[in-house]
Tab-separated table of C-alpha atoms in Angstrom:
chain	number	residue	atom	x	y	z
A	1079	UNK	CA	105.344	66.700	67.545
A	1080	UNK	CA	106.720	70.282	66.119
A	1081	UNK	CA	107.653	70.121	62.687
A	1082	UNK	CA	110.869	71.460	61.572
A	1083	UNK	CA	109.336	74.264	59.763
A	1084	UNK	CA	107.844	75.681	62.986
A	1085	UNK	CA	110.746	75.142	64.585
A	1086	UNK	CA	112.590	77.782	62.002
A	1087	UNK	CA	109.332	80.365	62.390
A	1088	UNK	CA	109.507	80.286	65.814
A	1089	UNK	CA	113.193	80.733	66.130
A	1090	UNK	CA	112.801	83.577	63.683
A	1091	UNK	CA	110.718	84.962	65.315
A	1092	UNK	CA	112.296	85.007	68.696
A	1093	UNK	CA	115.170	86.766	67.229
A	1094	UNK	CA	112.997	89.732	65.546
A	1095	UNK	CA	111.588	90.785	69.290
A	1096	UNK	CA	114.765	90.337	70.782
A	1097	UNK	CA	116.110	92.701	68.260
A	1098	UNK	CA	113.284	95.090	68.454
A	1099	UNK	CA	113.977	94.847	72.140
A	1100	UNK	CA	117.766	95.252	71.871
A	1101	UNK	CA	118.201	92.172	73.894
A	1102	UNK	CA	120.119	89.965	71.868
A	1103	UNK	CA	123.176	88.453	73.475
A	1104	UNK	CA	124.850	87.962	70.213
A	1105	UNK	CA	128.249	89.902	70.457
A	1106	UNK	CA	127.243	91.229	74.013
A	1107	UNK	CA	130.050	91.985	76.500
A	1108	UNK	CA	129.530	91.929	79.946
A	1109	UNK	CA	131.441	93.538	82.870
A	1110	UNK	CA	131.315	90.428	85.698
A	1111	UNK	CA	131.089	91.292	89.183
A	1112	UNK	CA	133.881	88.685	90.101
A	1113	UNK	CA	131.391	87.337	92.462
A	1114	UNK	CA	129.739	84.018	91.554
A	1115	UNK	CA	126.336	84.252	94.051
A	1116	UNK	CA	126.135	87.407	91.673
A	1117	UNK	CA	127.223	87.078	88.217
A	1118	UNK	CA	125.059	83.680	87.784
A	1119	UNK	CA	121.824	85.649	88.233
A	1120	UNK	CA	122.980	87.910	85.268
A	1121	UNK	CA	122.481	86.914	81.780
A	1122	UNK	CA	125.888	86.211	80.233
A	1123	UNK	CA	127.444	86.338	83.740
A	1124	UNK	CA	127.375	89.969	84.770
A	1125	UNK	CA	126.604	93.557	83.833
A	1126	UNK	CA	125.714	94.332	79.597
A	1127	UNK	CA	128.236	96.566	78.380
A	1128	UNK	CA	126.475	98.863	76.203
A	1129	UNK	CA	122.771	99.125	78.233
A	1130	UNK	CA	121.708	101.449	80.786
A	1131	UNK	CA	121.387	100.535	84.254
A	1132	UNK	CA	119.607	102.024	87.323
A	1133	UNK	CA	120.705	102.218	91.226
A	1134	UNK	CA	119.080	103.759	93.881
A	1135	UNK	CA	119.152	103.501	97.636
A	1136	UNK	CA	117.344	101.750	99.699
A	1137	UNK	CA	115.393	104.785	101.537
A	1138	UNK	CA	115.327	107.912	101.261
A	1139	UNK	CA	118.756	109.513	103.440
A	1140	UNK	CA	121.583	110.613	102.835
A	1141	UNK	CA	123.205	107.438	103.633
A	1142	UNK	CA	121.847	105.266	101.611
A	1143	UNK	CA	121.967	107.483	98.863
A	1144	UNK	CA	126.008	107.848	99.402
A	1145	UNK	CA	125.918	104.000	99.148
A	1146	UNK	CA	124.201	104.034	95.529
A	1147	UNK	CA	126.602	106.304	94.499
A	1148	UNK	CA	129.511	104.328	95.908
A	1149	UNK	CA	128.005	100.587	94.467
A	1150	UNK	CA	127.858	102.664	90.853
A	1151	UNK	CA	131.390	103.970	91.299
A	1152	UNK	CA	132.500	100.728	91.880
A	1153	UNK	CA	131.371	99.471	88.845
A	1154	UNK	CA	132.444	102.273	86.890
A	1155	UNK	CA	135.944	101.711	88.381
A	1156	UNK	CA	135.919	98.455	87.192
A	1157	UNK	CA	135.353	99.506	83.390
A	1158	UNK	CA	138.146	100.572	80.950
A	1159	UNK	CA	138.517	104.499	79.875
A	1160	UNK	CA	136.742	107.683	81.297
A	1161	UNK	CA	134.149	107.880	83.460
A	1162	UNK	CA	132.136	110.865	82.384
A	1163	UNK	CA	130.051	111.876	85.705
A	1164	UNK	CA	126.836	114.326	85.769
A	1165	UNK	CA	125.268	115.938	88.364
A	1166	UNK	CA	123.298	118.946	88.696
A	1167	UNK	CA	124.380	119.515	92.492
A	1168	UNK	CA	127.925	120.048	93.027
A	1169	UNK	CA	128.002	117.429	96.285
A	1170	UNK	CA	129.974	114.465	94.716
A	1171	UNK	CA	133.064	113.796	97.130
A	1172	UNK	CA	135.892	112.497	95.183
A	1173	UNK	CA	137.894	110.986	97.738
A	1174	UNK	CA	134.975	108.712	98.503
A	1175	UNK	CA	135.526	107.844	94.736
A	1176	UNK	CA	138.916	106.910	94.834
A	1177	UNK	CA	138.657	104.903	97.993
A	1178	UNK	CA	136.563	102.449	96.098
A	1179	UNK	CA	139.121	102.652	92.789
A	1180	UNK	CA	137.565	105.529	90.515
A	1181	UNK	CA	140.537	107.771	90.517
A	1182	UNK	CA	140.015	111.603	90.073
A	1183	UNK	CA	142.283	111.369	86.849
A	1184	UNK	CA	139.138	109.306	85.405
A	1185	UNK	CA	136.671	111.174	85.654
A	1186	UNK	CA	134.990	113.665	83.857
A	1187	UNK	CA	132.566	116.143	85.897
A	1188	UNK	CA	129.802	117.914	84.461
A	1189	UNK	CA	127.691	120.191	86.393
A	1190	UNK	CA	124.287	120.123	84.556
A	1191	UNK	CA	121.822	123.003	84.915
A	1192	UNK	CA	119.250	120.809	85.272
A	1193	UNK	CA	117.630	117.303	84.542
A	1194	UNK	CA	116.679	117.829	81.055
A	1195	UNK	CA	120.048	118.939	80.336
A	1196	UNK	CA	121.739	116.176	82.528
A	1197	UNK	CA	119.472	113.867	80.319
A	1198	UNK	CA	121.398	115.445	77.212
A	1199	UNK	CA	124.914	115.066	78.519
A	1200	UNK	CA	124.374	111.509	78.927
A	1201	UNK	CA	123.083	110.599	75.952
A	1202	UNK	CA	125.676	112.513	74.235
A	1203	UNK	CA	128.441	111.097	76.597
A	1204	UNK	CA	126.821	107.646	75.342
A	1205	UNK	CA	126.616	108.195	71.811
A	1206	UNK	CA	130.482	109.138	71.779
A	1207	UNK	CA	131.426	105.292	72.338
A	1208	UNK	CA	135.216	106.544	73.580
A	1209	UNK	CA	134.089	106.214	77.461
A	1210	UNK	CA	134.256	103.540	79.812
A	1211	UNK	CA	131.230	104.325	81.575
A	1212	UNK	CA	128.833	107.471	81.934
A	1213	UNK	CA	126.840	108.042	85.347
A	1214	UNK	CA	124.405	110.459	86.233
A	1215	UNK	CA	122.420	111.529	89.155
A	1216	UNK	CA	118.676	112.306	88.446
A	1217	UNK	CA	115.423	111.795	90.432
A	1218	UNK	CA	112.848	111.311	87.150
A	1219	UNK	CA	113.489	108.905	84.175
A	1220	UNK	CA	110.816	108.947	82.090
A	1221	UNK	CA	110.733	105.945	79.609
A	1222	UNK	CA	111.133	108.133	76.940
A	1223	UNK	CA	114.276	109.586	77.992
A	1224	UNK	CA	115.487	106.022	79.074
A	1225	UNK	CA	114.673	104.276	75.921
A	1226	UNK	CA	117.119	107.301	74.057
A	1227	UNK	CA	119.598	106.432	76.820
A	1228	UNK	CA	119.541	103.008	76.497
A	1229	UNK	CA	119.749	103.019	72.359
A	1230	UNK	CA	122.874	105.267	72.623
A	1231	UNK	CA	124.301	102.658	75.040
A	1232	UNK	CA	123.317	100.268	72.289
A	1233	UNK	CA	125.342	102.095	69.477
A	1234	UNK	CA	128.431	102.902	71.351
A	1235	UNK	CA	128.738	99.774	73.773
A	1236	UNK	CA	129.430	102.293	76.506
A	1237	UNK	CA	127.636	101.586	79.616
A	1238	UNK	CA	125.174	103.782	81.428
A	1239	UNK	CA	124.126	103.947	85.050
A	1240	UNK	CA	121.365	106.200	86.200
A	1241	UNK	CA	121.537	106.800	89.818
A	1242	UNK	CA	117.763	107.634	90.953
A	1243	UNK	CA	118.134	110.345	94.167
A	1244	UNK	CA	115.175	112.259	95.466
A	1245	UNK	CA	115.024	115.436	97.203
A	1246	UNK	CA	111.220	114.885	98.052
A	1247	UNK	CA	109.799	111.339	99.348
A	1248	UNK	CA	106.973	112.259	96.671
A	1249	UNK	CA	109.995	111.685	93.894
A	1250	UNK	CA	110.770	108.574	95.297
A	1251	UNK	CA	107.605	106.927	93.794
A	1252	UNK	CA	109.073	107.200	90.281
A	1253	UNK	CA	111.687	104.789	90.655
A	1254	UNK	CA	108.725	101.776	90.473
A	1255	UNK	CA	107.830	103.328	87.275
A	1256	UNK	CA	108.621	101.203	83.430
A	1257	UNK	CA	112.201	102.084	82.338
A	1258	UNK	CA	114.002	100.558	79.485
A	1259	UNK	CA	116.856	100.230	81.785
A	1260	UNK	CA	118.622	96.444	81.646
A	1261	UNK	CA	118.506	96.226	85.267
A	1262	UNK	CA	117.631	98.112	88.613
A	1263	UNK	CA	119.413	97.957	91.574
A	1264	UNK	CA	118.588	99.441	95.228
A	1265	UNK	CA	121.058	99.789	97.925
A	1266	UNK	CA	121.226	99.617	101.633
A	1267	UNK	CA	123.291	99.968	104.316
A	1268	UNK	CA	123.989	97.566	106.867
A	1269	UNK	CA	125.776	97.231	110.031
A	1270	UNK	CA	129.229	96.650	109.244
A	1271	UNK	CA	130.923	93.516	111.036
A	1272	UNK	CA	132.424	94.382	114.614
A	1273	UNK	CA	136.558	94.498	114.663
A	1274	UNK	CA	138.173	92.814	117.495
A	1275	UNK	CA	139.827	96.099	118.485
A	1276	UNK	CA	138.216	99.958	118.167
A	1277	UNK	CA	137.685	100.751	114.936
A	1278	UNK	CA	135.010	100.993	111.791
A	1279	UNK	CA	134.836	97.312	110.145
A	1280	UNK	CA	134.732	97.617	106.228
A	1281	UNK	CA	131.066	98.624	105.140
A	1282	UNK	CA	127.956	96.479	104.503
A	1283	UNK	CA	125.300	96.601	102.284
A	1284	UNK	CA	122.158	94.653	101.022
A	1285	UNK	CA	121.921	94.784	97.103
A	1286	UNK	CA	118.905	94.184	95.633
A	1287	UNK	CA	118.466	93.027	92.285
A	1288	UNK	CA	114.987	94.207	91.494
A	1289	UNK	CA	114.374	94.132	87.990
A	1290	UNK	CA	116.762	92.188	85.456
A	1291	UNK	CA	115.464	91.907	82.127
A	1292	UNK	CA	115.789	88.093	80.559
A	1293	UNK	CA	116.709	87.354	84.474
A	1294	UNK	CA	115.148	86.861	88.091
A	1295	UNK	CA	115.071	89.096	91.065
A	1296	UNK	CA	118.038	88.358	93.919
A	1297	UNK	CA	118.955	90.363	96.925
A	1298	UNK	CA	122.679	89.929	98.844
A	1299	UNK	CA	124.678	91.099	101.291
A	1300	UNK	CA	127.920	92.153	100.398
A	1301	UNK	CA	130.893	94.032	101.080
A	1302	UNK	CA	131.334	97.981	100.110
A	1303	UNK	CA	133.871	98.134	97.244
A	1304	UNK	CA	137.513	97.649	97.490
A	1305	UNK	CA	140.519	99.900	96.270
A	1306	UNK	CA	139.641	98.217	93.103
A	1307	UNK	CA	136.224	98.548	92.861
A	1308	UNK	CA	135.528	94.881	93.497
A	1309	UNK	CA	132.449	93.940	96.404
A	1310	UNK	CA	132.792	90.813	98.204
A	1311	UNK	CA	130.371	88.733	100.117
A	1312	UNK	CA	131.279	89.028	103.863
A	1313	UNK	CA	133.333	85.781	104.736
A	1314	UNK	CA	131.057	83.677	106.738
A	1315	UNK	CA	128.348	84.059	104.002
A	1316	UNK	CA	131.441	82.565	102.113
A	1317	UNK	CA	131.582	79.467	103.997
A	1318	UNK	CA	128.406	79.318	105.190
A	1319	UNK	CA	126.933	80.078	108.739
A	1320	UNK	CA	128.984	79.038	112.276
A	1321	UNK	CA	126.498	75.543	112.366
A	1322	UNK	CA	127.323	74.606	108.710
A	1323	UNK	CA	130.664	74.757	109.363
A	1324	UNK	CA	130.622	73.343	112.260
A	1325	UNK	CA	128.574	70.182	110.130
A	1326	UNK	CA	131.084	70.565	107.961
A	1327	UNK	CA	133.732	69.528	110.204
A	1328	UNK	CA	131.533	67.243	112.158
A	1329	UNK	CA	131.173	65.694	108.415
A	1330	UNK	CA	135.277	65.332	107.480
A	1331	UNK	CA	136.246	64.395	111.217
């Protein structure tokens, strides 16, 4: 039987890593993804304001890639403020943006020269603590550069999201490399449901949940982002598949 001494030292203890770490939940807010299957595999019930956070897609196209961006801008459209944006290719399409709730009015662009300096403008962005959210698009993030990132998420309680993209497969490798990042995300597409008449159904995707620190790895498929920047699960992952509702009925008839 513990005594209540050790009890104390090992509670004290606790507390000193998770402040070394910057993981302690005291005062934490979180931005929720207003989907339960979701938010209950994230400590405190959804994304850690102030902490840096990676996405990437799934392989190594353009489509996938355009499906990170959008699952990021959906988050950031979901966050109060600015959205301060860097790139160091001018290829973001605004429209796409807005059709998933990040209005042009909310963003600020910045056209880096290159990664070192993109590296700069977020941390600055960070560090200013007036922003809803800062993004940026970068192929390396070195844990040094992550670990600055994530402490000037830390001060401010702005969050960051660091959308890996590759213009070589030999980049791609990086992205299984040690950040300090909270959590890491990788995005898919998927077929998107068939519509009874011609058309293109609302987009799919498979989210993984790769890495969350103080949490467990999950993977879902959802639905792309709303005019409000809100996913969904696609409804008969809602209520199950055709047999379990047709137990269900079976069950209540």
């Amino acid at each position: 039987m513990s005594r209540p001494v050790d009890n104390i030292v090992v509670s004290a203890l606790r507390e000193r890593i998770q402040s070394l770490e910057g993981t302690s939940g005291r005062g934490r807010q979180v931005l929720p993804f207003g989907v339960v299957e979701i938010d209950r595999r994230l400590p405190g019930g959804g994304l850690t304001l102030g902490s840096l956070h990676e996405v990437a897609g799934g392989g190594n196209g353009a489509i996938d890639g355009a499906a990170a961006a959008l699952f990021s801008a959906g988050i950031a459209a979901r966050s109060k403020g600015k959205v301060l944006w860097c790139v160091t290719r001018p290829d973001l399409f605004a429209p796409a943006l807005a059709q998933v709730g990040l209005a042009p009015s909310r963003v600020i662009y910045v056209e880096a020269g290159d990664e070192k300096a993109l590296l700069s403008c977020m941390e600055e962005g960070l560090r200013h603590g007036g922003l809803g959210a800062v993004v940026g698009e970068l192929a390396r993030l070195p844990m040094t550069a992550s670990r600055r990132l994530q402490l000037a998420a830390e001060g401010s309680g702005t969050m960051g999201i660091a959308i890996r993209r590759w213009r070589r497969q030999a980049e791609a490798s990086d992205f299984g490399q040690p950040t300090a990042s909270v959590t890491r995300w990788r995005v898919s597409v998927l077929p998107s449901a068939p519509l009874p008449v011609p058309g293109v159904g609302r987009a799919r995707w498979l989210v993984e949940l790769i890495r969350c620190r103080a949490g467990e790895s999950a993977d879902f498929e959802v639905e792309a982002p709303d005019a409000k920047g809100r996913i969904a699960l696609p409804s008969e992952l809602v209520h199950g598949s055709p047999e379990t509702q047709a137990r269900r009925r079976s069950a209540t008839g």
